[in-house]
Each structure stands twice: as structure tokens, then as C-alpha cells.
PDB file of C-alpha atoms in Angstrom:
ATOM      1  CA  UNK A   1       0.000   0.000   0.000  1.00  0.00           C
ATOM      2  CA  UNK A   2       2.905   2.392   0.533  1.00  0.00           C
ATOM      3  CA  UNK A   3       2.933   5.573   2.567  1.00  0.00           C
ATOM      4  CA  UNK A   4       0.582   8.531   2.886  1.00  0.00           C
ATOM      5  CA  UNK A   5       1.115  12.027   4.262  1.00  0.00           C
ATOM      6  CA  UNK A   6      -1.424  12.918   6.943  1.00  0.00           C
ATOM      7  CA  UNK A   7      -2.209  15.971   9.041  1.00  0.00           C
ATOM      8  CA  UNK A   8      -4.702  16.677  11.819  1.00  0.00           C
ATOM      9  CA  UNK A   9      -6.211  20.112  12.249  1.00  0.00           C
ATOM     10  CA  UNK A  10      -9.073  22.255  13.450  1.00  0.00           C
ATOM     11  CA  UNK A  11     -10.743  23.834  10.440  1.00  0.00           C
ATOM     12  CA  UNK A  12     -11.506  27.545  10.564  1.00  0.00           C
ATOM     13  CA  UNK A  13     -15.264  27.620   9.812  1.00  0.00           C
ATOM     14  CA  UNK A  14     -17.081  29.664   7.207  1.00  0.00           C
ATOM     15  CA  UNK A  15     -17.131  32.452   6.354  1.00  0.00           C
ATOM     16  CA  UNK A  16     -13.749  32.946   8.036  1.00  0.00           C
ATOM     17  CA  UNK A  17     -11.994  29.981   6.402  1.00  0.00           C
ATOM     18  CA  UNK A  18     -12.692  31.043   2.813  1.00  0.00           C
ATOM     19  CA  UNK A  19     -11.924  34.685   3.555  1.00  0.00           C
ATOM     20  CA  UNK A  20      -8.493  33.892   5.003  1.00  0.00           C
ATOM     21  CA  UNK A  21      -7.763  31.420   2.199  1.00  0.00           C
ATOM     22  CA  UNK A  22      -8.558  34.097  -0.412  1.00  0.00           C
ATOM     23  CA  UNK A  23      -6.435  36.637   1.441  1.00  0.00           C
ATOM     24  CA  UNK A  24      -3.551  34.122   1.556  1.00  0.00           C
ATOM     25  CA  UNK A  25      -3.867  33.593  -2.203  1.00  0.00           C
ATOM     26  CA  UNK A  26      -4.010  37.368  -2.696  1.00  0.00           C
ATOM     27  CA  UNK A  27      -0.664  37.770  -0.932  1.00  0.00           C
ATOM     28  CA  UNK A  28       0.806  35.475  -3.584  1.00  0.00           C
ATOM     29  CA  UNK A  29       1.095  32.242  -1.590  1.00  0.00           C
ATOM     30  CA  UNK A  30       0.912  29.505  -4.260  1.00  0.00           C
ATOM     31  CA  UNK A  31      -0.120  26.858  -1.708  1.00  0.00           C
ATOM     32  CA  UNK A  32      -3.196  28.812  -0.557  1.00  0.00           C
ATOM     33  CA  UNK A  33      -5.866  26.920  -2.499  1.00  0.00           C
ATOM     34  CA  UNK A  34      -4.413  23.507  -1.639  1.00  0.00           C
ATOM     35  CA  UNK A  35      -4.519  24.022   2.113  1.00  0.00           C
ATOM     36  CA  UNK A  36      -7.849  24.524   3.929  1.00  0.00           C
ATOM     37  CA  UNK A  37      -7.606  27.299   6.543  1.00  0.00           C
ATOM     38  CA  UNK A  38      -6.812  25.618   9.853  1.00  0.00           C
ATOM     39  CA  UNK A  39      -5.049  25.383  13.207  1.00  0.00           C
ATOM     40  CA  UNK A  40      -2.589  22.477  13.073  1.00  0.00           C
ATOM     41  CA  UNK A  41      -2.709  19.697  15.664  1.00  0.00           C
ATOM     42  CA  UNK A  42      -0.396  17.305  13.759  1.00  0.00           C
ATOM     43  CA  UNK A  43       1.883  18.712  11.042  1.00  0.00           C
ATOM     44  CA  UNK A  44       2.422  16.782   7.791  1.00  0.00           C
ATOM     45  CA  UNK A  45       3.451  13.274   8.833  1.00  0.00           C
ATOM     46  CA  UNK A  46       4.319  10.363   6.558  1.00  0.00           C
ATOM     47  CA  UNK A  47       2.892   7.025   7.733  1.00  0.00           C
ATOM     48  CA  UNK A  48       2.340   3.549   6.320  1.00  0.00           C
ATOM     49  CA  UNK A  49      -1.089   3.449   4.670  1.00  0.00           C
ATOM     50  CA  UNK A  50      -1.913   0.205   6.506  1.00  0.00           C
ATOM     51  CA  UNK A  51      -1.797   2.114   9.825  1.00  0.00           C
ATOM     52  CA  UNK A  52      -4.721   4.382   8.812  1.00  0.00           C
ATOM     53  CA  UNK A  53      -7.412   2.351  10.693  1.00  0.00           C
ATOM     54  CA  UNK A  54      -5.344   2.472  13.923  1.00  0.00           C
ATOM     55  CA  UNK A  55      -4.783   6.206  13.458  1.00  0.00           C
ATOM     56  CA  UNK A  56      -8.519   6.831  12.948  1.00  0.00           C
ATOM     57  CA  UNK A  57      -9.337   4.812  16.078  1.00  0.00           C
ATOM     58  CA  UNK A  58      -6.744   6.768  18.075  1.00  0.00           C
ATOM     59  CA  UNK A  59      -8.128  10.108  16.863  1.00  0.00           C
ATOM     60  CA  UNK A  60     -11.691   9.016  17.707  1.00  0.00           C
ATOM     61  CA  UNK A  61     -10.573   8.100  21.229  1.00  0.00           C
ATOM     62  CA  UNK A  62      -8.795  11.444  21.711  1.00  0.00           C
ATOM     63  CA  UNK A  63     -11.872  13.315  20.432  1.00  0.00           C
ATOM     64  CA  UNK A  64     -14.185  11.364  22.746  1.00  0.00           C
ATOM     65  CA  UNK A  65     -12.210  12.733  25.726  1.00  0.00           C
ATOM     66  CA  UNK A  66     -12.351  16.304  24.394  1.00  0.00           C
ATOM     67  CA  UNK A  67     -14.998  18.936  25.002  1.00  0.00           C
ATOM     68  CA  UNK A  68     -16.081  21.916  22.870  1.00  0.00           C
ATOM     69  CA  UNK A  69     -14.192  25.114  23.608  1.00  0.00           C
ATOM     70  CA  UNK A  70     -14.230  28.727  22.415  1.00  0.00           C
ATOM     71  CA  UNK A  71     -11.748  29.693  19.705  1.00  0.00           C
ATOM     72  CA  UNK A  72     -10.892  33.304  19.023  1.00  0.00           C
ATOM     73  CA  UNK A  73      -8.482  34.718  16.467  1.00  0.00           C
ATOM     74  CA  UNK A  74      -7.168  38.251  16.691  1.00  0.00           C
ATOM     75  CA  UNK A  75      -4.300  40.121  15.072  1.00  0.00           C
ATOM     76  CA  UNK A  76      -1.181  38.854  13.375  1.00  0.00           C
ATOM     77  CA  UNK A  77       2.165  37.400  14.333  1.00  0.00           C
ATOM     78  CA  UNK A  78       5.202  35.993  12.571  1.00  0.00           C
ATOM     79  CA  UNK A  79       7.845  33.314  13.019  1.00  0.00           C
ATOM     80  CA  UNK A  80      10.365  35.318  10.968  1.00  0.00           C
ATOM     81  CA  UNK A  81      13.353  35.148  10.840  1.00  0.00           C
ATOM     82  CA  UNK A  82      13.314  31.522  12.089  1.00  0.00           C
ATOM     83  CA  UNK A  83      10.591  30.460   9.637  1.00  0.00           C
ATOM     84  CA  UNK A  84       9.036  32.477   6.765  1.00  0.00           C
ATOM     85  CA  UNK A  85       5.484  32.503   8.151  1.00  0.00           C
ATOM     86  CA  UNK A  86       2.919  35.206   8.932  1.00  0.00           C
ATOM     87  CA  UNK A  87      -0.128  34.075  10.872  1.00  0.00           C
ATOM     88  CA  UNK A  88      -3.333  35.152  12.575  1.00  0.00           C
ATOM     89  CA  UNK A  89      -3.004  34.623  16.302  1.00  0.00           C
ATOM     90  CA  UNK A  90      -5.106  32.207  18.368  1.00  0.00           C
ATOM     91  CA  UNK A  91      -5.880  34.371  21.412  1.00  0.00           C
ATOM     92  CA  UNK A  92      -8.499  32.064  22.974  1.00  0.00           C
ATOM     93  CA  UNK A  93      -8.441  28.274  22.754  1.00  0.00           C
ATOM     94  CA  UNK A  94      -4.638  27.945  22.592  1.00  0.00           C
ATOM     95  CA  UNK A  95      -4.458  25.871  25.784  1.00  0.00           C
ATOM     96  CA  UNK A  96      -7.084  23.438  24.471  1.00  0.00           C
ATOM     97  CA  UNK A  97      -5.226  23.173  21.142  1.00  0.00           C
ATOM     98  CA  UNK A  98      -1.978  22.478  23.012  1.00  0.00           C
ATOM     99  CA  UNK A  99      -3.636  19.718  25.051  1.00  0.00           C
ATOM    100  CA  UNK A 100      -5.191  18.171  21.942  1.00  0.00           C
ATOM    101  CA  UNK A 101      -1.994  18.125  19.894  1.00  0.00           C
ATOM    102  CA  UNK A 102      -0.168  16.403  22.772  1.00  0.00           C
ATOM    103  CA  UNK A 103      -2.855  13.706  22.893  1.00  0.00           C
ATOM    104  CA  UNK A 104      -2.792  13.263  19.104  1.00  0.00           C
ATOM    105  CA  UNK A 105       1.023  12.874  19.088  1.00  0.00           C
ATOM    106  CA  UNK A 106       1.185  10.836  22.313  1.00  0.00           C
ATOM    107  CA  UNK A 107       4.143   8.444  22.432  1.00  0.00           C
ATOM    108  CA  UNK A 108       1.837   5.480  23.047  1.00  0.00           C
ATOM    109  CA  UNK A 109      -0.254   6.229  19.936  1.00  0.00           C
ATOM    110  CA  UNK A 110       0.159   5.366  16.253  1.00  0.00           C
ATOM    111  CA  UNK A 111       1.257   8.877  15.184  1.00  0.00           C
ATOM    112  CA  UNK A 112       3.840   9.694  17.833  1.00  0.00           C
ATOM    113  CA  UNK A 113       6.350  12.230  16.600  1.00  0.00           C
ATOM    114  CA  UNK A 114       8.606  15.025  17.704  1.00  0.00           C
ATOM    115  CA  UNK A 115       8.041  18.559  16.439  1.00  0.00           C
ATOM    116  CA  UNK A 116      10.665  20.605  14.613  1.00  0.00           C
ATOM    117  CA  UNK A 117       9.636  23.718  16.592  1.00  0.00           C
ATOM    118  CA  UNK A 118       7.769  24.191  19.906  1.00  0.00           C
ATOM    119  CA  UNK A 119       3.986  23.979  19.375  1.00  0.00           C
ATOM    120  CA  UNK A 120       2.323  27.357  18.853  1.00  0.00           C
ATOM    121  CA  UNK A 121      -1.312  27.280  17.637  1.00  0.00           C
ATOM    122  CA  UNK A 122      -1.905  29.743  14.792  1.00  0.00           C
ATOM    123  CA  UNK A 123      -3.557  30.188  11.387  1.00  0.00           C
ATOM    124  CA  UNK A 124      -1.011  30.633   8.588  1.00  0.00           C
ATOM    125  CA  UNK A 125      -1.862  33.424   6.129  1.00  0.00           C
ATOM    126  CA  UNK A 126       1.483  33.638   4.291  1.00  0.00           C
ATOM    127  CA  UNK A 127       4.296  31.121   3.973  1.00  0.00           C
ATOM    128  CA  UNK A 128       7.521  31.213   2.002  1.00  0.00           C
ATOM    129  CA  UNK A 129       6.690  34.238  -0.139  1.00  0.00           C
ATOM    130  CA  UNK A 130       8.750  37.397  -0.651  1.00  0.00           C
ATOM    131  CA  UNK A 131       9.317  39.718   2.300  1.00  0.00           C
ATOM    132  CA  UNK A 132       7.222  42.571   0.908  1.00  0.00           C
ATOM    133  CA  UNK A 133       4.193  40.277   0.559  1.00  0.00           C
ATOM    134  CA  UNK A 134       4.820  38.863   4.053  1.00  0.00           C
ATOM    135  CA  UNK A 135       4.915  42.411   5.437  1.00  0.00           C
ATOM    136  CA  UNK A 136       1.670  43.215   3.608  1.00  0.00           C
ATOM    137  CA  UNK A 137      -0.058  40.130   5.085  1.00  0.00           C
ATOM    138  CA  UNK A 138       1.143  41.106   8.565  1.00  0.00           C
ATOM    139  CA  UNK A 139      -0.149  44.680   8.215  1.00  0.00           C
ATOM    140  CA  UNK A 140      -3.402  44.084   6.328  1.00  0.00           C
ATOM    141  CA  UNK A 141      -4.663  41.398   8.725  1.00  0.00           C
ATOM    142  CA  UNK A 142      -3.427  43.066  11.920  1.00  0.00           C
ATOM    143  CA  UNK A 143      -6.995  43.956  12.954  1.00  0.00           C
ATOM    144  CA  UNK A 144      -8.557  40.671  11.814  1.00  0.00           C
ATOM    145  CA  UNK A 145     -10.763  38.918  14.379  1.00  0.00           C
ATOM    146  CA  UNK A 146     -13.034  35.852  14.369  1.00  0.00           C
ATOM    147  CA  UNK A 147     -14.527  33.523  16.959  1.00  0.00           C
ATOM    148  CA  UNK A 148     -16.483  30.261  17.072  1.00  0.00           C
ATOM    149  CA  UNK A 149     -17.119  27.217  19.245  1.00  0.00           C
ATOM    150  CA  UNK A 150     -14.724  24.414  18.308  1.00  0.00           C
ATOM    151  CA  UNK A 151     -16.460  21.039  18.539  1.00  0.00           C
ATOM    152  CA  UNK A 152     -13.910  18.759  16.864  1.00  0.00           C
ATOM    153  CA  UNK A 153     -11.099  18.304  14.396  1.00  0.00           C
ATOM    154  CA  UNK A 154     -10.356  16.415  11.184  1.00  0.00           C
ATOM    155  CA  UNK A 155      -7.841  14.070   9.592  1.00  0.00           C
ATOM    156  CA  UNK A 156      -6.464  15.182   6.216  1.00  0.00           C
ATOM    157  CA  UNK A 157      -4.349  13.504   3.542  1.00  0.00           C
ATOM    158  CA  UNK A 158      -2.077  15.348   1.144  1.00  0.00           C
ATOM    159  CA  UNK A 159      -2.515  14.162  -2.431  1.00  0.00           C
ATOM    160  CA  UNK A 160       0.155  13.802  -5.103  1.00  0.00           C
ATOM    161  CA  UNK A 161      -1.063  17.204  -6.365  1.00  0.00           C
ATOM    162  CA  UNK A 162      -0.082  18.760  -2.966  1.00  0.00           C
ATOM    163  CA  UNK A 163      -3.773  19.427  -2.138  1.00  0.00           C
ATOM    164  CA  UNK A 164      -4.961  18.509   1.369  1.00  0.00           C
ATOM    165  CA  UNK A 165      -8.261  16.581   1.447  1.00  0.00           C
ATOM    166  CA  UNK A 166     -10.381  15.755   4.475  1.00  0.00           C
ATOM    167  CA  UNK A 167     -10.609  12.024   5.216  1.00  0.00           C
ATOM    168  CA  UNK A 168     -12.719  12.109   8.358  1.00  0.00           C
ATOM    169  CA  UNK A 169     -14.057  14.451  11.040  1.00  0.00           C
ATOM    170  CA  UNK A 170     -13.984  13.731  14.770  1.00  0.00           C
ATOM    171  CA  UNK A 171     -16.476  15.335  17.158  1.00  0.00           C
ATOM    172  CA  UNK A 172     -15.623  15.975  20.797  1.00  0.00           C
ATOM    173  CA  UNK A 173     -17.336  13.937  23.490  1.00  0.00           C
ATOM    174  CA  UNK A 174     -18.909  11.524  21.029  1.00  0.00           C
ATOM    175  CA  UNK A 175     -18.725   7.756  21.113  1.00  0.00           C
ATOM    176  CA  UNK A 176     -15.741   5.988  19.635  1.00  0.00           C
ATOM    177  CA  UNK A 177     -16.645   5.049  16.062  1.00  0.00           C
ATOM    178  CA  UNK A 178     -14.890   2.113  14.363  1.00  0.00           C
ATOM    179  CA  UNK A 179     -12.371   3.242  11.746  1.00  0.00           C
ATOM    180  CA  UNK A 180     -13.665   3.788   8.232  1.00  0.00           C
ATOM    181  CA  UNK A 181     -11.682   3.334   5.081  1.00  0.00           C
ATOM    182  CA  UNK A 182     -10.745   6.402   3.070  1.00  0.00           C
ATOM    183  CA  UNK A 183     -13.254   7.343   0.418  1.00  0.00           C
ATOM    184  CA  UNK A 184     -16.329   6.188   2.304  1.00  0.00           C
ATOM    185  CA  UNK A 185     -18.986   8.565   3.626  1.00  0.00           C
ATOM    186  CA  UNK A 186     -18.367  10.134   7.022  1.00  0.00           C
ATOM    187  CA  UNK A 187     -20.940   9.077   9.622  1.00  0.00           C
ATOM    188  CA  UNK A 188     -22.027  10.968  12.697  1.00  0.00           C
ATOM    189  CA  UNK A 189     -22.296  14.613  13.569  1.00  0.00           C
ATOM    190  CA  UNK A 190     -20.079  16.984  11.657  1.00  0.00           C
ATOM    191  CA  UNK A 191     -18.230  19.544  13.759  1.00  0.00           C
ATOM    192  CA  UNK A 192     -18.687  23.238  13.174  1.00  0.00           C
ATOM    193  CA  UNK A 193     -14.981  23.975  13.366  1.00  0.00           C
TER     194      UNK A 193
END
């Protein structure tokens, strides 16, 4: 079966997700339309495709222990000069995101991994583009704000075309659902985040 590249994230809901994705594209980020607007819980991780059912079960178990929490975005930040990223800040919900990402990457689970940088929840709005465009993203979104109730997260797979596609959503506090194979319909309640 080979390997697949997976990620786990909290989607930024509409209308905020599309707005930030369009803004990211407008700053000249060529990856904008291939990456749904999100807060990362597990960065791109290559795994054996045969481990997907165990990963889905693990993510369902983590979600069943989670509870909805408020998410609020406000203002911009940057990781420059360490990493060429401008982002919208998570000003409420960061502690819950930090807890979740630790559970997702837990050493006893099927997607244990170390991070390249310390975890910092954020929503990327510019990555790897020229400095002038990065500065523009930082300035133009400095007063951006959005809020919602986060009720779950999703598992994504990156295709050969570099586009990230949702495989399955996981709702907090719900029952553990047996893993489903990729490409089948998602059952259960869909989260709003």
C-alpha cells in the first residue's frame, strides 16, 4: 500500500476559512488553495497506509475525551526570521489546542512524533513568499478577528497534487466510532470547526 502524508487540524469555519484562504492567495502564496484554513494539531506526517485504521481509532478516542471550547483569532504574528510565516493569532483556545496536539502525538499512539519547533497554535496566512508580501499580510490582517465554538477536528491527507483533502471528522465527546476506510462517507455529527 505504501505511505501517505497525513495531518490533523481544526478547520476555521465559514465564512472565516474562505476569507483567510482568499487573502492568503491574494498575498501570492501559491499553496493557498491547496490548504484549507486551519489550526494544526499534527503537522504533515508520513505514515504507512496500513496504519490508517489504527490512526482513525486513536483520533476518535482522543476526540471522545475532548470537550467543545471557544476559539478566538485576533491580530497577526510571525515566526520570521526563524521560519518564513505570517499568521493570525489564536488568542483564545490555545491551551485546548496544546492539550489536543499532545494527545494526538502521544508516544503510546500510532502517530507519535517530535516537532521541529515548539507547538504554537496559529492560522497561517502567508508562507515562504517574498518579504514585501509577508509584510503586507502582517499589516493588512493586523486587525482581523473571528470567533467560534470548536467542537472537533479532522484528519487530512495530502494528495500527489499537494492538495490537502479531508478524510474524516472527529467530534468531541462523542462515542468511539470504528475506523472507516478512506473514500467512504463520514458518519455521525459533523463539527462546526
